[in-house]
Coordinates of N, CA, C and O in Angstrom, one line a residue:
M1 N 94.6 62.7 77.3 CA 95.9 63.5 77.5 C 96.6 63.5 76.3 O 97.1 62.2 76.0
P2 N 96.9 64.6 75.5 CA 98.1 64.3 74.7 C 99.3 63.8 74.8 O 99.9 64.1 76.4
P3 N 100.1 63.1 74.1 CA 101.3 62.2 74.5 C 102.4 63.5 75.0 O 103.2 62.9 76.1
E4 N 102.5 64.4 74.5 CA 103.6 65.5 74.9 C 103.3 66.0 76.1 O 104.1 66.2 77.2
L5 N 101.9 66.1 76.5 CA 101.4 66.6 77.8 C 101.6 65.5 78.9 O 102.1 65.8 80.1
R6 N 101.3 64.2 78.5 CA 101.6 63.1 79.3 C 103.0 63.0 79.7 O 103.6 62.6 81.0
D7 N 103.9 63.0 78.7 CA 105.3 62.9 79.0 C 105.7 63.9 79.9 O 106.7 63.6 81.0
A8 N 105.4 65.2 79.7 CA 105.9 66.1 80.4 C 105.3 65.9 82.1 O 106.0 66.4 82.9
F9 N 104.2 65.5 82.1 CA 103.6 65.3 83.3 C 104.3 64.2 84.1 O 104.7 64.4 85.3
H10 N 104.8 63.1 83.3 CA 105.5 62.2 84.1 C 106.7 62.4 84.4 O 107.2 62.3 85.6
R11 N 107.4 63.5 83.8 CA 108.8 64.0 84.4 C 108.5 64.7 85.3 O 109.4 64.8 86.7
A12 N 107.5 65.6 85.3 CA 107.1 66.4 86.5 C 107.0 65.8 87.7 O 107.5 66.1 88.9
V13 N 106.4 64.6 87.7 CA 106.0 64.0 88.8 C 107.4 63.1 89.4 O 107.5 63.2 90.6
L14 N 108.2 62.9 88.5 CA 109.4 62.3 89.0 C 110.4 63.3 90.0 O 111.1 63.1 90.9
E15 N 110.4 64.5 89.0 CA 111.0 65.6 89.6 C 110.4 66.0 91.1 O 111.1 66.5 91.9
F16 N 109.3 66.3 91.1 CA 108.4 66.4 92.4 C 109.0 65.5 93.7 O 109.2 65.8 94.6
F17 N 109.2 63.9 93.2 CA 109.4 63.3 94.1 C 110.8 63.4 94.5 O 111.2 63.2 95.6
R18 N 111.6 64.0 93.7 CA 113.2 64.1 94.0 C 113.2 65.5 94.8 O 113.8 65.5 95.9
D19 N 112.2 66.4 94.7 CA 112.1 67.8 95.8 C 110.9 68.1 95.9 O 110.3 68.8 95.1
P20 N 110.2 67.5 97.0 CA 108.7 67.8 97.1 C 108.4 69.1 97.9 O 107.9 69.1 99.0
T21 N 109.0 70.2 97.7 CA 108.8 71.5 98.2 C 107.7 72.1 97.6 O 107.6 71.8 96.2
G22 N 106.9 73.1 98.1 CA 106.0 73.7 97.6 C 106.6 74.7 96.5 O 105.9 74.9 95.6
R23 N 107.8 75.1 96.6 CA 108.5 76.0 95.7 C 108.7 75.3 94.4 O 108.5 75.8 93.3
H24 N 109.2 74.0 94.6 CA 109.3 73.4 93.4 C 108.1 73.0 92.8 O 108.1 72.8 91.3
L25 N 107.2 72.6 93.3 CA 105.6 72.4 93.0 C 105.1 73.2 92.1 O 104.4 73.1 90.9
D26 N 105.4 74.6 92.5 CA 104.8 75.9 91.8 C 105.5 76.1 90.3 O 104.9 76.3 89.5
V27 N 106.9 75.8 90.5 CA 107.7 75.6 89.0 C 107.2 74.5 88.3 O 107.2 75.0 87.2
L28 N 107.2 73.3 88.6 CA 106.5 72.4 87.8 C 105.2 72.8 87.3 O 105.0 72.4 86.2
L29 N 104.2 73.2 88.2 CA 103.1 73.5 87.6 C 102.9 74.5 86.4 O 102.3 74.6 85.6
R30 N 103.7 75.5 86.7 CA 103.9 76.4 85.7 C 104.4 76.0 84.3 O 104.1 76.4 83.3
Q31 N 105.5 75.1 84.5 CA 106.0 74.4 83.4 C 104.9 73.7 82.8 O 104.6 73.7 81.5
L32 N 104.2 72.8 83.4 CA 103.1 72.3 82.8 C 102.1 72.8 82.0 O 101.5 72.6 80.9
K33 N 101.7 74.0 82.8 CA 100.7 75.0 82.1 C 101.3 75.5 80.7 O 100.4 75.6 79.8
T34 N 102.7 75.7 80.7 CA 103.1 76.1 79.5 C 103.0 75.3 78.3 O 102.7 75.4 77.1
V35 N 103.5 73.7 78.8 CA 103.4 72.7 77.8 C 101.8 72.6 77.0 O 101.7 72.6 76.2
R36 N 100.8 72.6 78.1 CA 99.6 72.6 77.9 C 99.0 73.3 77.0 O 98.4 73.1 76.1
T37 N 99.4 74.5 77.1 CA 98.9 75.9 76.2 C 99.6 75.6 74.7 O 98.7 75.8 73.9
Q38 N 100.9 75.2 74.9 CA 101.5 74.9 73.7 C 100.9 73.8 72.8 O 100.8 73.8 71.7
V39 N 100.5 72.7 73.5 CA 99.9 71.6 72.8 C 98.5 71.9 72.3 O 98.3 71.6 71.3
A40 N 97.8 72.9 73.2 CA 96.6 73.2 72.6 C 96.6 74.3 71.5 O 95.7 74.2 70.6
E41 N 97.5 75.1 71.4 CA 97.8 75.8 70.2 C 98.2 75.0 68.9 O 98.1 75.6 67.9
D42 N 98.9 73.9 69.2 CA 99.3 73.0 67.9 C 98.4 72.4 67.2 O 97.3 71.9 67.7
P43 N 98.1 72.5 65.9 CA 97.1 71.8 65.2 C 97.0 70.3 65.4 O 98.2 69.9 65.7
A44 N 95.7 69.9 65.5 CA 95.7 68.5 66.0 C 96.3 67.6 65.1 O 96.6 66.3 65.6
D45 N 96.5 67.7 64.0 CA 97.1 67.1 62.9 C 98.6 66.9 62.9 O 99.1 66.1 62.1
D46 N 99.2 67.8 63.4 CA 100.6 68.2 63.2 C 101.0 67.7 64.6 O 101.0 68.4 65.6
R47 N 101.5 66.3 65.1 CA 102.2 66.0 66.3 C 103.5 66.1 66.3 O 104.3 65.3 67.1
S48 N 104.2 67.1 65.7 CA 105.6 67.4 65.7 C 106.1 68.4 67.1 O 107.2 68.3 67.3
F49 N 104.9 68.8 67.7 CA 105.5 69.6 69.1 C 106.2 68.3 70.0 O 105.8 67.5 70.4
R50 N 107.0 69.1 70.7 CA 107.9 68.3 71.6 C 108.0 69.5 72.7 O 108.5 70.6 72.6
P51 N 107.9 69.2 74.0 CA 108.2 70.0 75.2 C 109.6 70.5 75.1 O 110.5 69.7 74.8
P52 N 109.8 71.8 75.5 CA 111.3 72.3 75.7 C 112.1 71.5 76.5 O 111.6 70.7 77.5
E53 N 113.3 71.1 76.1 CA 114.1 70.2 76.9 C 114.2 70.5 78.6 O 114.5 69.7 79.2
D54 N 114.5 72.0 78.7 CA 114.5 72.4 80.2 C 113.1 72.1 80.9 O 113.2 72.3 82.1
V55 N 112.1 71.5 80.4 CA 110.9 71.5 81.0 C 111.1 70.1 82.0 O 111.5 69.3 81.5
C56 N 110.8 70.7 83.2 CA 111.1 69.6 84.4 C 112.6 69.1 84.4 O 112.8 68.0 84.9
A57 N 113.6 69.8 84.0 CA 115.2 69.5 83.9 C 115.6 69.6 85.4 O 115.0 70.8 85.8
S58 N 116.4 69.0 85.6 CA 117.0 69.4 87.0 C 117.6 70.6 86.9 O 118.4 70.7 86.2
P59 N 117.9 71.3 88.2 CA 118.5 72.7 88.0 C 120.2 72.5 87.8 O 120.6 73.6 87.0
D60 N 120.7 71.5 88.2 CA 122.1 71.2 87.8 C 122.3 70.4 86.5 O 123.7 70.1 86.3
G61 N 121.3 70.4 85.6 CA 121.7 70.0 84.4 C 121.2 68.6 84.0 O 121.1 68.2 83.1

């Protein structure tokens, strides 16, 4: 698992533990899918990609 995806996954797990509702899970899974797609589109030798700051961010900041 690429480091960027791993980090986003770990944040998503922590966020899910904070709010384990189905609706929140759906949001987190969509965000992880976005990160996975972006990592896959990034060239393998360019590891400058970082997930957007708002991925898995709490709704209140």
